[in-house]
Amino acid sequence: GAVVSQHPSWVICKSGTSVKIECRSLDFQATTMFWYRQFPKQSLMLMATSNEGSKATYEQGVEKDKFLINHASLTLSTLTVTSAHPEDSSFYICSARVGGSSNQPQHFGDGTRLSIL
Amino acid sequence: QKEVEQNSGPLSVPEGAIASLNCTYSDRGSQSFFWYRQYSGKSPELIMSIYSNGDKEDGRFTAQLNKASQYVSLLIRDSQPSDSATYLCAVDMGSNYKLTFGKGTLLTVNP
């Protein structure tokens, strides 16, 4: 149980393109989803917390107009990197948790490797 | 600032040995603690969760929690080369269910 699917796995695109990444909880309802970014040999960096039906909460230093997050249902959150540039190239990972209890862990998707040329 | 500290390693152990990974956290009120394993180039995978003081065992893995000392550890018995990965300690410090992650300890199990 607690499977999180993330799509696509790899994206290579030109500078200036917008890229959408989907994160789905397949066998549970996720009231809260999280988006992380990880650069090579560095730790996870939380970008934003996404609650179903409300605006995402962004961490300090993360541009909300550049990284658009939508959490329209209890099983789907999307991250759109708008007008991507080479410095946005990174490993983006979503996670989701089952709602209702503070003891629930986060379950991670497989991640999306984004390369901007 | 709320922090989770881990020794970055690398920690190198021979196959069959016990690997001991340690983590300290700054928020005394934290209630939920998790260990994740992350292979190179992959996303984190949940190994263990622990919420009460003491030990919790799951197969070759044992998580230990001491809230008074603000310390959580992970023991891996009979370590295998396939256990070679970065182990992330994560703590729920009560802020909208966010987890605060340590920087991870790189474990290498040598055949």
PDB file of C-alpha atoms in Angstrom:
ATOM      1  CA  GLY A   1       0.000   0.000   0.000  1.00  0.00           C
ATOM      2  CA  ALA A   2       0.828   3.746   0.010  1.00  0.00           C
ATOM      3  CA  VAL A   3       2.058   3.952  -3.571  1.00  0.00           C
ATOM      4  CA  VAL A   4       2.894   7.341  -5.047  1.00  0.00           C
ATOM      5  CA  SER A   5       3.293   7.649  -8.794  1.00  0.00           C
ATOM      6  CA  GLN A   6       5.219  10.513 -10.348  1.00  0.00           C
ATOM      7  CA  HIS A   7       5.303  11.336 -14.033  1.00  0.00           C
ATOM      8  CA  PRO A   8       7.338  11.891 -16.099  1.00  0.00           C
ATOM      9  CA  SER A   9      10.545  10.262 -14.913  1.00  0.00           C
ATOM     10  CA  TRP A  10      12.766  12.268 -17.229  1.00  0.00           C
ATOM     11  CA  VAL A  11      12.312  15.553 -19.006  1.00  0.00           C
ATOM     12  CA  ILE A  12      14.778  17.215 -21.349  1.00  0.00           C
ATOM     13  CA  CYS A  13      13.647  20.495 -22.834  1.00  0.00           C
ATOM     14  CA  LYS A  14      14.803  23.827 -24.115  1.00  0.00           C
ATOM     15  CA  SER A  15      15.273  26.919 -21.994  1.00  0.00           C
ATOM     16  CA  GLY A  16      12.077  28.933 -21.706  1.00  0.00           C
ATOM     17  CA  THR A  17       9.788  25.921 -21.815  1.00  0.00           C
ATOM     18  CA  SER A  18       7.257  25.222 -19.078  1.00  0.00           C
ATOM     19  CA  VAL A  19       7.232  21.714 -17.656  1.00  0.00           C
ATOM     20  CA  LYS A  20       4.450  20.022 -15.714  1.00  0.00           C
ATOM     21  CA  ILE A  21       5.117  17.170 -13.290  1.00  0.00           C
ATOM     22  CA  GLU A  22       2.291  15.038 -11.909  1.00  0.00           C
ATOM     23  CA  CYS A  23       2.176  13.316  -8.560  1.00  0.00           C
ATOM     24  CA  ARG A  24      -0.555  10.791  -7.821  1.00  0.00           C
ATOM     25  CA  SER A  25      -1.388   8.746  -4.751  1.00  0.00           C
ATOM     26  CA  LEU A  26      -2.599   5.462  -6.211  1.00  0.00           C
ATOM     27  CA  ASP A  27      -4.124   3.608  -3.283  1.00  0.00           C
ATOM     28  CA  PHE A  28      -4.840   6.254  -0.682  1.00  0.00           C
ATOM     29  CA  GLN A  29      -6.180   9.759  -0.384  1.00  0.00           C
ATOM     30  CA  ALA A  30      -3.514  12.339   0.266  1.00  0.00           C
ATOM     31  CA  THR A  31      -4.708  15.480   1.967  1.00  0.00           C
ATOM     32  CA  THR A  32      -1.165  16.799   1.963  1.00  0.00           C
ATOM     33  CA  MET A  33       1.514  16.464  -0.674  1.00  0.00           C
ATOM     34  CA  PHE A  34       5.011  17.858  -0.677  1.00  0.00           C
ATOM     35  CA  TRP A  35       7.403  18.889  -3.408  1.00  0.00           C
ATOM     36  CA  TYR A  36      11.157  18.580  -2.975  1.00  0.00           C
ATOM     37  CA  ARG A  37      14.175  19.381  -5.084  1.00  0.00           C
ATOM     38  CA  GLN A  38      17.513  17.643  -4.792  1.00  0.00           C
ATOM     39  CA  PHE A  39      20.756  18.668  -6.456  1.00  0.00           C
ATOM     40  CA  PRO A  40      23.524  16.074  -6.948  1.00  0.00           C
ATOM     41  CA  LYS A  41      25.107  14.909  -3.691  1.00  0.00           C
ATOM     42  CA  GLN A  42      22.942  17.276  -1.665  1.00  0.00           C
ATOM     43  CA  SER A  43      20.094  16.689   0.720  1.00  0.00           C
ATOM     44  CA  LEU A  44      16.396  17.030  -0.005  1.00  0.00           C
ATOM     45  CA  MET A  45      15.144  20.589  -0.075  1.00  0.00           C
ATOM     46  CA  LEU A  46      11.452  21.124   0.600  1.00  0.00           C
ATOM     47  CA  MET A  47       9.972  23.520  -1.912  1.00  0.00           C
ATOM     48  CA  ALA A  48       6.320  23.623  -0.903  1.00  0.00           C
ATOM     49  CA  THR A  49       3.504  21.927   0.958  1.00  0.00           C
ATOM     50  CA  SER A  50       0.345  21.316  -0.997  1.00  0.00           C
ATOM     51  CA  ASN A  51      -3.026  20.843   0.674  1.00  0.00           C
ATOM     52  CA  GLU A  52      -6.015  19.655  -1.321  1.00  0.00           C
ATOM     53  CA  GLY A  53      -8.306  22.492  -2.290  1.00  0.00           C
ATOM     54  CA  SER A  54      -6.138  25.302  -0.996  1.00  0.00           C
ATOM     55  CA  LYS A  55      -3.111  27.297  -2.046  1.00  0.00           C
ATOM     56  CA  ALA A  56       0.285  25.751  -1.588  1.00  0.00           C
ATOM     57  CA  THR A  57       2.609  26.968   1.122  1.00  0.00           C
ATOM     58  CA  TYR A  58       6.038  27.741  -0.252  1.00  0.00           C
ATOM     59  CA  GLU A  59       9.299  27.585   1.647  1.00  0.00           C
ATOM     60  CA  GLN A  60      11.379  30.690   2.003  1.00  0.00           C
ATOM     61  CA  GLY A  61      13.303  31.483  -1.142  1.00  0.00           C
ATOM     62  CA  VAL A  62      11.098  29.442  -3.484  1.00  0.00           C
ATOM     63  CA  GLU A  63       9.453  31.553  -6.178  1.00  0.00           C
ATOM     64  CA  LYS A  64       5.748  30.778  -6.197  1.00  0.00           C
ATOM     65  CA  ASP A  65       5.265  32.344  -9.624  1.00  0.00           C
ATOM     66  CA  LYS A  66       7.941  30.129 -11.095  1.00  0.00           C
ATOM     67  CA  PHE A  67       6.927  26.888  -9.418  1.00  0.00           C
ATOM     68  CA  LEU A  68       3.165  26.620  -9.750  1.00  0.00           C
ATOM     69  CA  ILE A  69       1.536  23.965  -7.603  1.00  0.00           C
ATOM     70  CA  ASN A  70      -2.007  22.717  -7.965  1.00  0.00           C
ATOM     71  CA  HIS A  71      -3.629  20.144  -5.681  1.00  0.00           C
ATOM     72  CA  ALA A  72      -7.054  19.804  -7.240  1.00  0.00           C
ATOM     73  CA  SER A  73      -8.003  16.415  -5.818  1.00  0.00           C
ATOM     74  CA  LEU A  74      -7.109  14.080  -2.980  1.00  0.00           C
ATOM     75  CA  THR A  75      -4.999  11.969  -5.325  1.00  0.00           C
ATOM     76  CA  LEU A  76      -3.308  14.457  -7.638  1.00  0.00           C
ATOM     77  CA  SER A  77      -0.897  17.343  -7.250  1.00  0.00           C
ATOM     78  CA  THR A  78       1.002  19.001 -10.070  1.00  0.00           C
ATOM     79  CA  LEU A  79       4.133  21.111 -10.151  1.00  0.00           C
ATOM     80  CA  THR A  80       4.685  23.349 -13.163  1.00  0.00           C
ATOM     81  CA  VAL A  81       8.117  24.840 -13.663  1.00  0.00           C
ATOM     82  CA  THR A  82       7.408  27.927 -15.734  1.00  0.00           C
ATOM     83  CA  SER A  83       9.917  29.365 -18.204  1.00  0.00           C
ATOM     84  CA  ALA A  84      12.527  26.866 -17.094  1.00  0.00           C
ATOM     85  CA  HIS A  85      16.207  27.739 -17.298  1.00  0.00           C
ATOM     86  CA  PRO A  86      19.336  25.596 -16.969  1.00  0.00           C
ATOM     87  CA  GLU A  87      19.658  26.449 -13.271  1.00  0.00           C
ATOM     88  CA  ASP A  88      16.276  24.755 -12.717  1.00  0.00           C
ATOM     89  CA  SER A  89      17.783  21.445 -13.790  1.00  0.00           C
ATOM     90  CA  SER A  90      17.439  19.146 -10.809  1.00  0.00           C
ATOM     91  CA  PHE A  91      15.775  16.045  -9.393  1.00  0.00           C
ATOM     92  CA  TYR A  92      12.214  16.897  -8.354  1.00  0.00           C
ATOM     93  CA  ILE A  93      10.481  14.524  -5.950  1.00  0.00           C
ATOM     94  CA  CYS A  94       6.960  14.570  -4.606  1.00  0.00           C
ATOM     95  CA  SER A  95       5.662  12.872  -1.519  1.00  0.00           C
ATOM     96  CA  ALA A  96       2.236  12.280  -0.068  1.00  0.00           C
ATOM     97  CA  ARG A  97       0.863  11.371   3.309  1.00  0.00           C
ATOM     98  CA  VAL A  98      -2.373   9.817   4.410  1.00  0.00           C
ATOM     99  CA  GLY A  99      -4.489  12.335   6.250  1.00  0.00           C
ATOM    100  CA  GLY A 100      -6.099  12.171   9.661  1.00  0.00           C
ATOM    101  CA  SER A 101      -3.185  11.371  11.944  1.00  0.00           C
ATOM    102  CA  SER A 102       0.044  13.101  12.815  1.00  0.00           C
ATOM    103  CA  ASN A 103       1.884   9.767  12.834  1.00  0.00           C
ATOM    104  CA  GLN A 104       1.629   9.118   9.125  1.00  0.00           C
ATOM    105  CA  PRO A 105       4.890   9.026   7.167  1.00  0.00           C
ATOM    106  CA  GLN A 106       5.457  10.614   3.807  1.00  0.00           C
ATOM    107  CA  HIS A 107       5.622   8.254   0.859  1.00  0.00           C
ATOM    108  CA  PHE A 108       7.751   9.365  -2.050  1.00  0.00           C
ATOM    109  CA  GLY A 109       7.258   9.158  -5.777  1.00  0.00           C
ATOM    110  CA  ASP A 110      10.115   7.963  -7.964  1.00  0.00           C
ATOM    111  CA  GLY A 111      11.137  11.507  -8.851  1.00  0.00           C
ATOM    112  CA  THR A 112      11.493  13.478 -12.063  1.00  0.00           C
ATOM    113  CA  ARG A 113      14.887  14.296 -13.455  1.00  0.00           C
ATOM    114  CA  LEU A 114      14.625  17.649 -15.225  1.00  0.00           C
ATOM    115  CA  SER A 115      17.309  18.811 -17.628  1.00  0.00           C
ATOM    116  CA  ILE A 116      17.023  22.226 -19.234  1.00  0.00           C
ATOM    117  CA  LEU A 117      19.242  22.811 -22.242  1.00  0.00           C
TER     118      LEU A 117
ATOM    119  CA  GLN B   1      15.980  26.893  14.005  1.00  0.00           C
ATOM    120  CA  LYS B   2      14.725  23.353  14.024  1.00  0.00           C
ATOM    121  CA  GLU B   3      17.422  20.931  12.945  1.00  0.00           C
ATOM    122  CA  VAL B   4      18.171  17.272  12.435  1.00  0.00           C
ATOM    123  CA  GLU B   5      21.805  16.268  12.580  1.00  0.00           C
ATOM    124  CA  GLN B   6      23.412  13.174  11.119  1.00  0.00           C
ATOM    125  CA  ASN B   7      27.003  12.155  10.600  1.00  0.00           C
ATOM    126  CA  SER B   8      27.497  12.393   6.847  1.00  0.00           C
ATOM    127  CA  GLY B   9      29.879   9.461   6.798  1.00  0.00           C
ATOM    128  CA  PRO B  10      30.802   7.582   4.813  1.00  0.00           C
ATOM    129  CA  LEU B  11      30.253   4.740   7.223  1.00  0.00           C
ATOM    130  CA  SER B  12      31.919   1.606   5.998  1.00  0.00           C
ATOM    131  CA  VAL B  13      31.153  -1.831   7.463  1.00  0.00           C
ATOM    132  CA  PRO B  14      31.984  -5.357   6.333  1.00  0.00           C
ATOM    133  CA  GLU B  15      29.259  -7.650   5.095  1.00  0.00           C
ATOM    134  CA  GLY B  16      27.503  -9.382   7.972  1.00  0.00           C
ATOM    135  CA  ALA B  17      28.353  -6.697  10.522  1.00  0.00           C
ATOM    136  CA  ILE B  18      25.993  -4.393  12.372  1.00  0.00           C
ATOM    137  CA  ALA B  19      25.695  -0.883  10.967  1.00  0.00           C
ATOM    138  CA  SER B  20      24.719   1.827  13.436  1.00  0.00           C
ATOM    139  CA  LEU B  21      23.333   5.109  12.172  1.00  0.00           C
ATOM    140  CA  ASN B  22      22.659   7.999  14.507  1.00  0.00           C
ATOM    141  CA  CYS B  23      20.549  11.123  14.473  1.00  0.00           C
ATOM    142  CA  THR B  24      19.873  13.980  16.875  1.00  0.00           C
ATOM    143  CA  TYR B  25      17.131  16.561  16.655  1.00  0.00           C
ATOM    144  CA  SER B  26      16.629  19.970  18.163  1.00  0.00           C
ATOM    145  CA  ASP B  27      12.869  20.151  18.844  1.00  0.00           C
ATOM    146  CA  ARG B  28      12.105  18.474  22.156  1.00  0.00           C
ATOM    147  CA  GLY B  29       8.391  18.359  21.337  1.00  0.00           C
ATOM    148  CA  SER B  30       8.826  16.154  18.253  1.00  0.00           C
ATOM    149  CA  GLN B  31       6.638  13.067  18.228  1.00  0.00           C
ATOM    150  CA  SER B  32       7.217  11.184  14.984  1.00  0.00           C
ATOM    151  CA  PHE B  33      10.492   9.902  13.602  1.00  0.00           C
ATOM    152  CA  PHE B  34      11.290   8.160  10.339  1.00  0.00           C
ATOM    153  CA  TRP B  35      14.206   6.495   8.622  1.00  0.00           C
ATOM    154  CA  TYR B  36      14.411   6.561   4.833  1.00  0.00           C
ATOM    155  CA  ARG B  37      16.876   4.851   2.541  1.00  0.00           C
ATOM    156  CA  GLN B  38      17.945   6.563  -0.672  1.00  0.00           C
ATOM    157  CA  TYR B  39      19.943   4.775  -3.321  1.00  0.00           C
ATOM    158  CA  SER B  40      22.034   6.927  -5.614  1.00  0.00           C
ATOM    159  CA  GLY B  41      19.840   8.560  -8.247  1.00  0.00           C
ATOM    160  CA  LYS B  42      16.623   7.299  -6.673  1.00  0.00           C
ATOM    161  CA  SER B  43      13.992   8.773  -4.405  1.00  0.00           C
ATOM    162  CA  PRO B  44      13.785   8.034  -0.665  1.00  0.00           C
ATOM    163  CA  GLU B  45      12.121   4.850   0.506  1.00  0.00           C
ATOM    164  CA  LEU B  46      10.564   4.498   3.961  1.00  0.00           C
ATOM    165  CA  ILE B  47      12.275   1.889   6.137  1.00  0.00           C
ATOM    166  CA  MET B  48      11.055   2.486   9.659  1.00  0.00           C
ATOM    167  CA  SER B  49       8.898   4.778  11.716  1.00  0.00           C
ATOM    168  CA  ILE B  50       9.048   5.141  15.493  1.00  0.00           C
ATOM    169  CA  TYR B  51       6.969   7.195  17.879  1.00  0.00           C
ATOM    170  CA  SER B  52       7.645   5.879  21.401  1.00  0.00           C
ATOM    171  CA  ASN B  53      10.788   5.622  23.470  1.00  0.00           C
ATOM    172  CA  GLY B  54      12.575   2.326  23.162  1.00  0.00           C
ATOM    173  CA  ASP B  55      13.293  -0.100  20.372  1.00  0.00           C
ATOM    174  CA  LYS B  56      11.244  -1.104  17.356  1.00  0.00           C
ATOM    175  CA  GLU B  57      12.334  -4.053  15.283  1.00  0.00           C
ATOM    176  CA  ASP B  58      11.434  -4.945  11.702  1.00  0.00           C
ATOM    177  CA  GLY B  59      13.445  -7.752  10.206  1.00  0.00           C
ATOM    178  CA  ARG B  60      17.117  -6.798  10.170  1.00  0.00           C
ATOM    179  CA  PHE B  61      16.316  -3.211  11.109  1.00  0.00           C
ATOM    180  CA  THR B  62      15.911  -1.815  14.612  1.00  0.00           C
ATOM    181  CA  ALA B  63      15.018   1.782  15.318  1.00  0.00           C
ATOM    182  CA  GLN B  64      15.799   3.207  18.743  1.00  0.00           C
ATOM    183  CA  LEU B  65      14.320   6.381  20.196  1.00  0.00           C
ATOM    184  CA  ASN B  66      15.314   8.334  23.286  1.00  0.00           C
ATOM    185  CA  LYS B  67      13.247  11.491  23.539  1.00  0.00           C
ATOM    186  CA  ALA B  68      14.994  12.683  26.702  1.00  0.00           C
ATOM    187  CA  SER B  69      18.301  12.701  24.845  1.00  0.00           C
ATOM    188  CA  GLN B  70      16.660  13.801  21.573  1.00  0.00           C
ATOM    189  CA  TYR B  71      18.311  10.921  19.839  1.00  0.00           C
ATOM    190  CA  VAL B  72      17.133   8.352  17.326  1.00  0.00           C
ATOM    191  CA  SER B  73      19.185   5.591  15.761  1.00  0.00           C
ATOM    192  CA  LEU B  74      18.901   2.825  13.196  1.00  0.00           C
ATOM    193  CA  LEU B  75      20.687  -0.499  13.527  1.00  0.00           C
ATOM    194  CA  ILE B  76      21.072  -2.773  10.530  1.00  0.00           C
ATOM    195  CA  ARG B  77      22.000  -6.328  11.461  1.00  0.00           C
ATOM    196  CA  ASP B  78      23.729  -8.732   9.089  1.00  0.00           C
ATOM    197  CA  SER B  79      24.515  -5.865   6.719  1.00  0.00           C
ATOM    198  CA  GLN B  80      24.447  -6.710   3.022  1.00  0.00           C
ATOM    199  CA  PRO B  81      26.071  -4.933   0.067  1.00  0.00           C
ATOM    200  CA  SER B  82      22.540  -4.099  -1.078  1.00  0.00           C
ATOM    201  CA  ASP B  83      22.161  -1.989   2.075  1.00  0.00           C
ATOM    202  CA  SER B  84      24.742   0.431   0.678  1.00  0.00           C
ATOM    203  CA  ALA B  85      22.861   3.708   0.369  1.00  0.00           C
ATOM    204  CA  THR B  86      22.302   7.051   2.029  1.00  0.00           C
ATOM    205  CA  TYR B  87      20.110   6.834   5.123  1.00  0.00           C
ATOM    206  CA  LEU B  88      17.986   9.846   5.933  1.00  0.00           C
ATOM    207  CA  CYS B  89      16.635  10.605   9.379  1.00  0.00           C
ATOM    208  CA  ALA B  90      13.391  12.603   9.283  1.00  0.00           C
ATOM    209  CA  VAL B  91      11.514  14.221  12.158  1.00  0.00           C
ATOM    210  CA  ASP B  92       7.996  15.620  12.257  1.00  0.00           C
ATOM    211  CA  MET B  93       8.382  18.785  14.265  1.00  0.00           C
ATOM    212  CA  GLY B  94       4.706  19.626  14.205  1.00  0.00           C
ATOM    213  CA  SER B  95       4.606  22.156  11.373  1.00  0.00           C
ATOM    214  CA  ASN B  96       1.834  21.208   8.922  1.00  0.00           C
ATOM    215  CA  TYR B  97       3.132  17.632   8.813  1.00  0.00           C
ATOM    216  CA  LYS B  98       6.401  18.740   7.236  1.00  0.00           C
ATOM    217  CA  LEU B  99       9.379  16.512   7.848  1.00  0.00           C
ATOM    218  CA  THR B 100      12.747  17.959   8.701  1.00  0.00           C
ATOM    219  CA  PHE B 101      15.421  15.801   7.118  1.00  0.00           C
ATOM    220  CA  GLY B 102      18.983  15.300   8.142  1.00  0.00           C
ATOM    221  CA  LYS B 103      21.599  15.483   5.422  1.00  0.00           C
ATOM    222  CA  GLY B 104      21.923  11.718   5.445  1.00  0.00           C
ATOM    223  CA  THR B 105      24.610   9.188   6.266  1.00  0.00           C
ATOM    224  CA  LEU B 106      26.249   7.326   3.398  1.00  0.00           C
ATOM    225  CA  LEU B 107      26.624   3.656   4.292  1.00  0.00           C
ATOM    226  CA  THR B 108      28.903   1.336   2.372  1.00  0.00           C
ATOM    227  CA  VAL B 109      28.787  -2.395   3.060  1.00  0.00           C
ATOM    228  CA  ASN B 110      31.880  -4.127   1.759  1.00  0.00           C
ATOM    229  CA  PRO B 111      31.627  -7.731   0.497  1.00  0.00           C
TER     230      PRO B 111
END
